[in-house]
PDB file of C-alpha atoms (C1' of nucleotides) in Angstrom:
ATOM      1  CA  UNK A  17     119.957  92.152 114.571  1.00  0.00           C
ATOM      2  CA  UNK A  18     120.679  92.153 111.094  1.00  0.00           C
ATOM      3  CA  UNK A  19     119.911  94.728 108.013  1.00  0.00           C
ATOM      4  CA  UNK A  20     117.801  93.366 104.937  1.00  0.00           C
ATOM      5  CA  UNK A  21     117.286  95.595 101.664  1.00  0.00           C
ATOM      6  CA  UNK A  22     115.871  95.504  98.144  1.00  0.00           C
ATOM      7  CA  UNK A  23     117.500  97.670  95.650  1.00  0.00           C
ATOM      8  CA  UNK A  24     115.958  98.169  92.038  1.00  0.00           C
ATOM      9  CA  UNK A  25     116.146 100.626  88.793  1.00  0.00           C
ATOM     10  CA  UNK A  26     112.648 101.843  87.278  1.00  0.00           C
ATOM     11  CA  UNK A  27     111.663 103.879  84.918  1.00  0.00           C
ATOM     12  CA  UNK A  28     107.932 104.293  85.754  1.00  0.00           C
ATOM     13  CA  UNK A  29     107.678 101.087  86.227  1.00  0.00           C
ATOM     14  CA  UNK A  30     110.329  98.407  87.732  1.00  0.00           C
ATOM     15  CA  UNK A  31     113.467  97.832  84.697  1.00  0.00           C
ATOM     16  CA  UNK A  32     115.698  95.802  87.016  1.00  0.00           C
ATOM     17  CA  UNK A  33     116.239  94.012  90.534  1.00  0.00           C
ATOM     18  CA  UNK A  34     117.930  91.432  92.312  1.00  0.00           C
ATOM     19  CA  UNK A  35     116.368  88.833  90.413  1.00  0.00           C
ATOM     20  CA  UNK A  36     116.308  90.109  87.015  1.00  0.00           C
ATOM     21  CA  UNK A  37     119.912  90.598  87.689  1.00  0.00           C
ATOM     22  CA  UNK A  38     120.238  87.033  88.096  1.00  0.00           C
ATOM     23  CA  UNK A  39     118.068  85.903  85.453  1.00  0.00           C
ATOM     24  CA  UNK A  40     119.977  87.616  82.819  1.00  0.00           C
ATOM     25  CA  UNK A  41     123.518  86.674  84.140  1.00  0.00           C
ATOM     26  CA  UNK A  42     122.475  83.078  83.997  1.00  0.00           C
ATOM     27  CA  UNK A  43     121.296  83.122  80.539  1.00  0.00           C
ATOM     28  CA  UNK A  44     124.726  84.662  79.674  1.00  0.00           C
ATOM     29  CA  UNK A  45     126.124  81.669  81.434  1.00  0.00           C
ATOM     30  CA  UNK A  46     124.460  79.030  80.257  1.00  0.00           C
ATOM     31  CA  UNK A  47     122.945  80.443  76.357  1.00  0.00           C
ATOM     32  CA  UNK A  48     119.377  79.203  77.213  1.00  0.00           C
ATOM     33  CA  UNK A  49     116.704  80.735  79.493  1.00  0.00           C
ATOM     34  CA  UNK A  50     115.402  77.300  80.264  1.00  0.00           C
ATOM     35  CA  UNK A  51     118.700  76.326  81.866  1.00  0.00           C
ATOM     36  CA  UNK A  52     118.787  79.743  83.390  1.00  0.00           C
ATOM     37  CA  UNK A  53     115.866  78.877  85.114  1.00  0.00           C
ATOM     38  CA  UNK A  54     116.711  75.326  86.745  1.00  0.00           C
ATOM     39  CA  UNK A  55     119.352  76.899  87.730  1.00  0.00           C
ATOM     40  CA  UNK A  56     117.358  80.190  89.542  1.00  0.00           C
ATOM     41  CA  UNK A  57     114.289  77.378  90.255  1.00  0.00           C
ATOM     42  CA  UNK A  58     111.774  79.654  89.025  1.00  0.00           C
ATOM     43  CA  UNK A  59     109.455  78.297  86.457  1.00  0.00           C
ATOM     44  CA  UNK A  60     110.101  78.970  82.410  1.00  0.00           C
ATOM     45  CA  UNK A  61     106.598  81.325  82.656  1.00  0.00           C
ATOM     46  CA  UNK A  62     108.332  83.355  85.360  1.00  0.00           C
ATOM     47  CA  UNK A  63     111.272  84.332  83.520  1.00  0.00           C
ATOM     48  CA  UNK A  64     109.769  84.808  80.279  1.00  0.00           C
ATOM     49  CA  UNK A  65     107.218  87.118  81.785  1.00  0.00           C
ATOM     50  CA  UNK A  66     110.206  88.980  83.483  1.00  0.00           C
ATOM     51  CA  UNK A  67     112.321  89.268  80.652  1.00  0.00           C
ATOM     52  CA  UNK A  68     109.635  91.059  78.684  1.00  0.00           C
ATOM     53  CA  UNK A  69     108.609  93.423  81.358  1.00  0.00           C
ATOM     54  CA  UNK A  70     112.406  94.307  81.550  1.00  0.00           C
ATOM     55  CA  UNK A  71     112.474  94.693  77.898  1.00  0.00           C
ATOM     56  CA  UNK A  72     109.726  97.044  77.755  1.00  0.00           C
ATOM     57  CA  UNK A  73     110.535  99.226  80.108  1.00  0.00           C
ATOM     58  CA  UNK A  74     114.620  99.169  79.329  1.00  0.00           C
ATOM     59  CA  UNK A  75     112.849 100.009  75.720  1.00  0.00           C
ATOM     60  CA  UNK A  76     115.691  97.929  74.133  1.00  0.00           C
ATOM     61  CA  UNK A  77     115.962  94.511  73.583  1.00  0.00           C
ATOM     62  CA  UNK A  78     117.855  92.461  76.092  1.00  0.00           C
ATOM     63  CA  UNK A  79     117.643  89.136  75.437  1.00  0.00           C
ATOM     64  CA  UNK A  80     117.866  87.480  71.803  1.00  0.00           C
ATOM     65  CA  UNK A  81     116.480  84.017  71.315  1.00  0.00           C
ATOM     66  CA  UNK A  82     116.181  81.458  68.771  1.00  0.00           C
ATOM     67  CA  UNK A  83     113.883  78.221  68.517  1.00  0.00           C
ATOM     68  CA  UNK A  84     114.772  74.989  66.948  1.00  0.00           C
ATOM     69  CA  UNK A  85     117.682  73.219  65.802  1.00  0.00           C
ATOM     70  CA  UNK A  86     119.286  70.216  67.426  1.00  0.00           C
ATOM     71  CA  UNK A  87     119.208  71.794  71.070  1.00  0.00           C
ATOM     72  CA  UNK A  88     116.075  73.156  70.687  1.00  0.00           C
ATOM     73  CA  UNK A  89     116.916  76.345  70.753  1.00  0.00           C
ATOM     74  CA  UNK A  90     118.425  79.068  72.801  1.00  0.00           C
ATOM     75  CA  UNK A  91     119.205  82.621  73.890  1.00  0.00           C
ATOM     76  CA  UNK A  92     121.480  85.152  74.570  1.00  0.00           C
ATOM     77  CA  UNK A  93     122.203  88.975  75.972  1.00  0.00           C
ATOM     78  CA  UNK A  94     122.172  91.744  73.272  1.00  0.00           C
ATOM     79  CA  UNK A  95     125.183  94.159  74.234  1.00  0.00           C
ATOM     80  CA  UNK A  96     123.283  96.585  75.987  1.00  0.00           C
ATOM     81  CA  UNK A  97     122.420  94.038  78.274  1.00  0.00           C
ATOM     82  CA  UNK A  98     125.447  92.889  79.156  1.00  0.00           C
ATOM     83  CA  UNK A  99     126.931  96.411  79.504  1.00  0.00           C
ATOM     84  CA  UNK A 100     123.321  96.998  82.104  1.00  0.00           C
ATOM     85  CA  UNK A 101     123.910  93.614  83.585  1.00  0.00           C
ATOM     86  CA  UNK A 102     127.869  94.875  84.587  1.00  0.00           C
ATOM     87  CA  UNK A 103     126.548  98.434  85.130  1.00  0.00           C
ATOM     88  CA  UNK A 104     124.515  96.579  87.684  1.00  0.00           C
ATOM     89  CA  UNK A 105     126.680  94.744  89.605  1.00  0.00           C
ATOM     90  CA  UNK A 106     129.224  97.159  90.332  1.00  0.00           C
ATOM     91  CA  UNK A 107     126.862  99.370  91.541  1.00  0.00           C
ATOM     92  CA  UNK A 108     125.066  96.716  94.016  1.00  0.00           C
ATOM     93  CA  UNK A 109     128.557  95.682  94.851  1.00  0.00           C
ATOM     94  CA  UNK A 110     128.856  99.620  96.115  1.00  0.00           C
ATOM     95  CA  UNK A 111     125.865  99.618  97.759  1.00  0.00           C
ATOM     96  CA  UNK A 112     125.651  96.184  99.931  1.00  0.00           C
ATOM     97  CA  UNK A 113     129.097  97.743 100.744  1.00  0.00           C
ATOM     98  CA  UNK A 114     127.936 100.791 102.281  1.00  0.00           C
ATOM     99  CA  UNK A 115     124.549  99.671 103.726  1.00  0.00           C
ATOM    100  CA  UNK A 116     126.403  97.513 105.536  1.00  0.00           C
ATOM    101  CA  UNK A 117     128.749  99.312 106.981  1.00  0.00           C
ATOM    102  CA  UNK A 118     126.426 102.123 107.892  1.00  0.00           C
ATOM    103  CA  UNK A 119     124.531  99.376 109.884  1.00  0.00           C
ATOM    104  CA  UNK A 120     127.503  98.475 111.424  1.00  0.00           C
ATOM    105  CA  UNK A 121     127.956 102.227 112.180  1.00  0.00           C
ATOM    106  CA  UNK A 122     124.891 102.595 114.177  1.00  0.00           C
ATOM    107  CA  UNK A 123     123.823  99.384 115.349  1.00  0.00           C
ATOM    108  CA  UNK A 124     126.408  97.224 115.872  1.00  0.00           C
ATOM    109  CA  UNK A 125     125.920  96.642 119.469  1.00  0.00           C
ATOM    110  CA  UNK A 126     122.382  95.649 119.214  1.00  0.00           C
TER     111      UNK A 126
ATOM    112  CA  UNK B   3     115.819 105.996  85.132  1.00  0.00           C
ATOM    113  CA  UNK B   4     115.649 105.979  88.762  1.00  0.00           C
ATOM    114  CA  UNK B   5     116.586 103.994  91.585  1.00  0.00           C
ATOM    115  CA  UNK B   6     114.722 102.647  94.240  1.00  0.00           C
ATOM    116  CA  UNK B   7     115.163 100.796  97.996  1.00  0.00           C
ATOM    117  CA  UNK B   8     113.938  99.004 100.619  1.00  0.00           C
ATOM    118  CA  UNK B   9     115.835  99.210 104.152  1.00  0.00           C
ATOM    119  CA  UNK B  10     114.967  97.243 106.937  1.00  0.00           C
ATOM    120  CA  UNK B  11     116.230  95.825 110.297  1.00  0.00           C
ATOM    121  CA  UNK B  12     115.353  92.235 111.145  1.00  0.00           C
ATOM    122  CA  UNK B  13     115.800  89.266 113.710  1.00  0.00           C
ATOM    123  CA  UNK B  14     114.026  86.380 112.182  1.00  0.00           C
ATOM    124  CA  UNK B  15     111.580  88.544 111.284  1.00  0.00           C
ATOM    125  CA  UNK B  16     111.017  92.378 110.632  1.00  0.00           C
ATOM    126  CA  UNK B  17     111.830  94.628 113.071  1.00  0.00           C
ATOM    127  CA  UNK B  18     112.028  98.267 111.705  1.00  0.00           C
ATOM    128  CA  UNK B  19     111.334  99.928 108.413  1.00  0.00           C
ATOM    129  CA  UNK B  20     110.478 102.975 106.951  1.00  0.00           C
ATOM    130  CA  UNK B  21     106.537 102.784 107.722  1.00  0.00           C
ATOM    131  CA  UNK B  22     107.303 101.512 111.466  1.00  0.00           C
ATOM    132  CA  UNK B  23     109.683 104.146 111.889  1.00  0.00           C
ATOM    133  CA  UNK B  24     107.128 106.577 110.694  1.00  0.00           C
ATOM    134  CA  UNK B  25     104.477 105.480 112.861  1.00  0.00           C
ATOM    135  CA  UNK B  26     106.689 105.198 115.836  1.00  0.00           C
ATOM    136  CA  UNK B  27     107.940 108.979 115.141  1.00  0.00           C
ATOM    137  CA  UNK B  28     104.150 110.073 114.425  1.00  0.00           C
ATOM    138  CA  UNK B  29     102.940 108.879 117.869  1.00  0.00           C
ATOM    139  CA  UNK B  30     105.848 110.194 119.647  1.00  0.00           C
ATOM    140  CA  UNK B  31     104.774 113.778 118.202  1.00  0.00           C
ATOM    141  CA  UNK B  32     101.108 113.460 118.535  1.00  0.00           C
ATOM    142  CA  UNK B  33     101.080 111.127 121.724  1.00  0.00           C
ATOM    143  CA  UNK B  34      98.228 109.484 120.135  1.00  0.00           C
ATOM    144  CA  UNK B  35      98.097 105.989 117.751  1.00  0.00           C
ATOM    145  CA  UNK B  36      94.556 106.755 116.517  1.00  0.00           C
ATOM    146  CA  UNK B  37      96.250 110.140 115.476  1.00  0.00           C
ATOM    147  CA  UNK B  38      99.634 108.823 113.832  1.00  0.00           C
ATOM    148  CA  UNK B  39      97.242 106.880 111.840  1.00  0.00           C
ATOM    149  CA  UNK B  40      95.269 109.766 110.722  1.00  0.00           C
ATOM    150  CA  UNK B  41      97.991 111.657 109.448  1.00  0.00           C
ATOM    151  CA  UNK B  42      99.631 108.720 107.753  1.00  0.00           C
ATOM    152  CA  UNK B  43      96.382 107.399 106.534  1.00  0.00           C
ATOM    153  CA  UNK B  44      96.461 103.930 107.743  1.00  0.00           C
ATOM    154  CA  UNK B  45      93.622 102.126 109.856  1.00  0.00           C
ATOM    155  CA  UNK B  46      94.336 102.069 113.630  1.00  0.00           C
ATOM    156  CA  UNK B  47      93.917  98.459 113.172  1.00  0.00           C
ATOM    157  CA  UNK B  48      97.189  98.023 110.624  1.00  0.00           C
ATOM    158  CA  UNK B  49      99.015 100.321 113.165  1.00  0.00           C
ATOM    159  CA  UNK B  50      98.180  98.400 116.431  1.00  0.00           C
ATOM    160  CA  UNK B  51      99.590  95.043 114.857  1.00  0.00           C
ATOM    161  CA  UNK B  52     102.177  96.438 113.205  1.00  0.00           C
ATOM    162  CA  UNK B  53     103.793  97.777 116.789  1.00  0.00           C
ATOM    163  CA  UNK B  54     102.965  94.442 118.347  1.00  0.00           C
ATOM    164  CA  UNK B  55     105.002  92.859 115.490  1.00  0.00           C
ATOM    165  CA  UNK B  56     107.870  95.863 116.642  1.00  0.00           C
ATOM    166  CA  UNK B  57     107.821  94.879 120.187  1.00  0.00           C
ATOM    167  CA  UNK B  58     107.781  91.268 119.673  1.00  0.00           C
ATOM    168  CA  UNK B  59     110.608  90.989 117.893  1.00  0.00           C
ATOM    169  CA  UNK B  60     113.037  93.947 119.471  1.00  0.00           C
ATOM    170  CA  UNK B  61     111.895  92.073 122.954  1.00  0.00           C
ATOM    171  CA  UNK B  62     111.299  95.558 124.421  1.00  0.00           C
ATOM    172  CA  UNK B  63     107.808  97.450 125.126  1.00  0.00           C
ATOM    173  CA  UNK B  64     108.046 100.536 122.192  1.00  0.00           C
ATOM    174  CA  UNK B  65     104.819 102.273 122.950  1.00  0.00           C
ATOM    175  CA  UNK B  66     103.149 103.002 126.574  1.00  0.00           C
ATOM    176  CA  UNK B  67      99.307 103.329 126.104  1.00  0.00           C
ATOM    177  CA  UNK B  68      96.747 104.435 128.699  1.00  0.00           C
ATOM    178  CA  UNK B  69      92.658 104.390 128.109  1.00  0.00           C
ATOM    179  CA  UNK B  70      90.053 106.571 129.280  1.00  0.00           C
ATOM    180  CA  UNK B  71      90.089 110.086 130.726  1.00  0.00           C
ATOM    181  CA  UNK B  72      88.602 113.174 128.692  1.00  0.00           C
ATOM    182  CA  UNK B  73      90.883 113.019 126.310  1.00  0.00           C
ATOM    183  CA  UNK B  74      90.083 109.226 125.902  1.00  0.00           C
ATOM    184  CA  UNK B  75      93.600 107.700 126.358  1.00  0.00           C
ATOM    185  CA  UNK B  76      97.033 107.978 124.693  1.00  0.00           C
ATOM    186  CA  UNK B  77     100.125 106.955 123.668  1.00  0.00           C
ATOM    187  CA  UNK B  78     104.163 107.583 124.007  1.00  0.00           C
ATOM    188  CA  UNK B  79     106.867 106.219 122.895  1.00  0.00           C
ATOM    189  CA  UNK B  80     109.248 104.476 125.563  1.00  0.00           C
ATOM    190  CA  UNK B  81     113.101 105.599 126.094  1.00  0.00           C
ATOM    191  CA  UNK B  82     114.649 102.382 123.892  1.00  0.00           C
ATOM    192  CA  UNK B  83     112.002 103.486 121.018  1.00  0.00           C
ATOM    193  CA  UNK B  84     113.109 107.049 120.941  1.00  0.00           C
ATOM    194  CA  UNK B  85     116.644 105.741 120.667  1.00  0.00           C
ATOM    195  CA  UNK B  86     115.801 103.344 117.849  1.00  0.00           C
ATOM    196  CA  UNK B  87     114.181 105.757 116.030  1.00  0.00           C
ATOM    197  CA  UNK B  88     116.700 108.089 116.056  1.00  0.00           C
ATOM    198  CA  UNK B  89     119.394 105.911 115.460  1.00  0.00           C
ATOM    199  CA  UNK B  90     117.024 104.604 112.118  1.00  0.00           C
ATOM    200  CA  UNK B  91     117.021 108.199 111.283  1.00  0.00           C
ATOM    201  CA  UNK B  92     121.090 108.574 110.929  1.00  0.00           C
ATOM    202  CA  UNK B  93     120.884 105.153 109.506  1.00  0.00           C
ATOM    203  CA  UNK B  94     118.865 106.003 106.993  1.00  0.00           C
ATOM    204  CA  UNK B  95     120.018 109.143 105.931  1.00  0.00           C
ATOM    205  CA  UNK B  96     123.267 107.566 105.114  1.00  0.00           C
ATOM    206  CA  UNK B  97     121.807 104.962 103.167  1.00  0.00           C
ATOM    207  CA  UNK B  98     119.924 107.441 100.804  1.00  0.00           C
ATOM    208  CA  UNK B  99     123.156 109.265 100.600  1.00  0.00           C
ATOM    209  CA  UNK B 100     125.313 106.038  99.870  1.00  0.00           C
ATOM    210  CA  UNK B 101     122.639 105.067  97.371  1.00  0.00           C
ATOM    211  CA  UNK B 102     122.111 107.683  95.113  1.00  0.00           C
ATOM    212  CA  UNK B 103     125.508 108.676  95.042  1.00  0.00           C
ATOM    213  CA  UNK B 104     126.296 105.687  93.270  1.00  0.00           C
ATOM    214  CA  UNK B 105     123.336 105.553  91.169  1.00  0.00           C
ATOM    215  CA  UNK B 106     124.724 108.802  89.941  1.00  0.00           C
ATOM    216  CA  UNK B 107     128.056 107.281  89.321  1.00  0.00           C
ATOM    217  CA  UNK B 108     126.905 104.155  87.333  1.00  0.00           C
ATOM    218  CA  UNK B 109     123.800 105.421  85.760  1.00  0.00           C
ATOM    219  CA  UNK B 110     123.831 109.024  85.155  1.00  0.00           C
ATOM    220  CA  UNK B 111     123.989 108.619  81.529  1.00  0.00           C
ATOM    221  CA  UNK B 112     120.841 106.248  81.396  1.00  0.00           C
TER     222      UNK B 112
ATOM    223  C1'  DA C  27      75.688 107.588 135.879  1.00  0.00           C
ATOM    224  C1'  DG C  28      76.794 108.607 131.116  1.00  0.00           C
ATOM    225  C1'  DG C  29      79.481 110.636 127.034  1.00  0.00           C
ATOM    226  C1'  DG C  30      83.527 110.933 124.256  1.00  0.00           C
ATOM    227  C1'  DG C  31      87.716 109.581 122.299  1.00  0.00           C
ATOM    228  C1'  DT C  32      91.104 106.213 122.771  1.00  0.00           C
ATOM    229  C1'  DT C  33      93.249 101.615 123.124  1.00  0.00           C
ATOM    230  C1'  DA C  34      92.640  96.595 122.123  1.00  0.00           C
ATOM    231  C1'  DT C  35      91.538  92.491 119.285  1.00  0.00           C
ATOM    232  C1'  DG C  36      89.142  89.005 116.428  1.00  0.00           C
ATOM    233  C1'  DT C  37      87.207  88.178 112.049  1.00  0.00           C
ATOM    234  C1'  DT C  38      86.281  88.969 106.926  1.00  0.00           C
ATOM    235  C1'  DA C  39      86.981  90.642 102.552  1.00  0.00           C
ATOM    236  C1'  DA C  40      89.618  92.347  98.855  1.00  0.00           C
ATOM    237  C1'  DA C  41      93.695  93.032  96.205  1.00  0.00           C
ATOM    238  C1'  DA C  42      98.098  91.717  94.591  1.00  0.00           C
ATOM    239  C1'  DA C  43     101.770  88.680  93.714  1.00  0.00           C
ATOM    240  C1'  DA C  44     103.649  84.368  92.978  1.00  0.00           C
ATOM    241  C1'  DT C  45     103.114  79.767  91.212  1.00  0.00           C
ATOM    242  C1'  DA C  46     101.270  76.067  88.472  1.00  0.00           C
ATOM    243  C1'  DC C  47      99.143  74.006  84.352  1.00  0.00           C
ATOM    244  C1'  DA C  48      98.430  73.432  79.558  1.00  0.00           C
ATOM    245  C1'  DT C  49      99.684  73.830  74.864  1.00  0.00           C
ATOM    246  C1'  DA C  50     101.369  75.689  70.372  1.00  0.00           C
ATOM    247  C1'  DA C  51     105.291  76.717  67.296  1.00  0.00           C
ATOM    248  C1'  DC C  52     109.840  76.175  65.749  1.00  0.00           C
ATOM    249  C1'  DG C  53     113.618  73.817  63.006  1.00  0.00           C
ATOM    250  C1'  DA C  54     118.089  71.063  62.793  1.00  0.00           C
ATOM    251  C1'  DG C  55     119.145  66.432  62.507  1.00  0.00           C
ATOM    252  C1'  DA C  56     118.190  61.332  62.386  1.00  0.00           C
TER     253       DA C  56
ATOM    254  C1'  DT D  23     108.679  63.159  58.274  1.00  0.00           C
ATOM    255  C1'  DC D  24     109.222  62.536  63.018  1.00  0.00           C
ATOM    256  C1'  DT D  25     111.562  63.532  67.396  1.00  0.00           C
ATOM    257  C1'  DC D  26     113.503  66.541  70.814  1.00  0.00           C
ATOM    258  C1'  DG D  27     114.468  70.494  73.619  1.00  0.00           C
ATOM    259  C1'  DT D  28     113.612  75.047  73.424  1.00  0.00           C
ATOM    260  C1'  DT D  29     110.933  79.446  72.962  1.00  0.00           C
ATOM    261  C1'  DA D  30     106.256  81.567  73.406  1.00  0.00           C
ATOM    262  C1'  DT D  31     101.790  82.608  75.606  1.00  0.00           C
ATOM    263  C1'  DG D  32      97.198  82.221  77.694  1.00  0.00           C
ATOM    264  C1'  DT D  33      94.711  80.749  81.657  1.00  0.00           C
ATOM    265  C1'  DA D  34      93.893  79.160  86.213  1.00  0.00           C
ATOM    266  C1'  DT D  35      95.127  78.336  90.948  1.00  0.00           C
ATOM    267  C1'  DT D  36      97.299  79.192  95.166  1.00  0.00           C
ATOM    268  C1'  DT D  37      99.612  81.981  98.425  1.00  0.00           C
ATOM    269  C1'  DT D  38     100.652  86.243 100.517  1.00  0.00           C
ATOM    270  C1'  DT D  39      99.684  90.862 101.686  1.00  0.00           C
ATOM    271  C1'  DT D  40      96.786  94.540 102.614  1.00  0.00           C
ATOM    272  C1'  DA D  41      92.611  96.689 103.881  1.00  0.00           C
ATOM    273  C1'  DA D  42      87.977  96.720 105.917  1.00  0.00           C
ATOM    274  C1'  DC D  43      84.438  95.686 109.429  1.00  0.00           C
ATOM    275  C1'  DA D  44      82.766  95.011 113.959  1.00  0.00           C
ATOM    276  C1'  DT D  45      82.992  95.443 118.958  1.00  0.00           C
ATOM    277  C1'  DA D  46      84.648  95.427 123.690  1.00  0.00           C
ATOM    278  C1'  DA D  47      87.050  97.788 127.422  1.00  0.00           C
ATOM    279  C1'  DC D  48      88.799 101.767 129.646  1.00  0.00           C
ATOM    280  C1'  DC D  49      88.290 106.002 132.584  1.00  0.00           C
ATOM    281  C1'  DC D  50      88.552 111.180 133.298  1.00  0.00           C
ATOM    282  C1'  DC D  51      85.184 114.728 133.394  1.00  0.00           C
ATOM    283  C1'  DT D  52      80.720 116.876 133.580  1.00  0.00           C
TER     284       DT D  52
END
DNA sequence: AGGGGTTATGTTAAAAAATACATAACGAGA
DNA sequence: TCTCGTTATGTATTTTTTAACATAACCCCT
């Protein structure tokens, strides 16, 4: 037996998950959201569609993006995401920490 | 901003969550499925495959049923379900705890 | 014997979420 | 000016999840 769990910030509606998480370290990483997303294997639409629901809700702009040019473009994280995107992993760091050891607490011999 | 979670336990597949372990604690205090399902306004229907799901995968028989009689039948929860569903309680009242604590710590100011 | 309230189960329909498809705009560099 | 890789967005399709509908069986009690 094992523990699973989703963990997300809203604000009314959903600001930021697992996956958004993900999707906005990788564009950090890489300076493009369509590398970002070869690298997730989620589609282009997916991420953009993401992005903007994060950005709505967060109220602030998260990621900046430009078209054109040699490379054909690109984008990256505005400081306040990058300040919400480390926000965010120290607290999930926290939490798979004691989720798990709460499981192991009570049902470690099942 | 707020923060929200899913907790579950699984083997392959779900085992226990928050609505199972609400159903399983509503028909141990009403001794009834049809009225567990009343009170947590779910169709019997949803209910009855959600605690076949339960037993399949914990391997043990979670809820003894009898039909007929005046009272037209009835329902209890066995000894390893009343353990599991307390043990879920704990479980999960350490979680919330764990969770929101940090929340608090990380995104107070948010 | 029949009524009443429950368990038991298959089948359908609806709603929601995820995925796929198609296409326009952009602009630096060749 | 044409190409290339990217951003940007609408629309359609598929998959998954959830809810609804319908019906049989059971049996104590009157």
């Amino acid at each position: 037996m094992r523990v699973k769990y989703k963990v997300w910030l809203v604000d009314e509606e959903v600001i930021l998950g697992d996956g958004g998480y993900r999707l906005l370290s990788l564009i950090d990483k890489n300076g493009s959201i369509r590398q970002a997303t070869a690298e997730m294997d989620i589609s282009y639409r997916q991420a953009w569609g993401r992005i903007r629901k994060m950005e709505k809700r967060y109220k602030k702009p998260l990621v900046e993006t430009h078209t054109g040019g040699q490379s054909g473009g690109g984008a990256s994280l505005t400081p306040e995401a990058k300040e919400l995107v480390k926000r965010y992993r120290l607290f999930r760091a926290e939490v798979d920490k004691a989720i798990n050891d709460s499981f192991q607490k009570y049902f470690s011999d099942l």
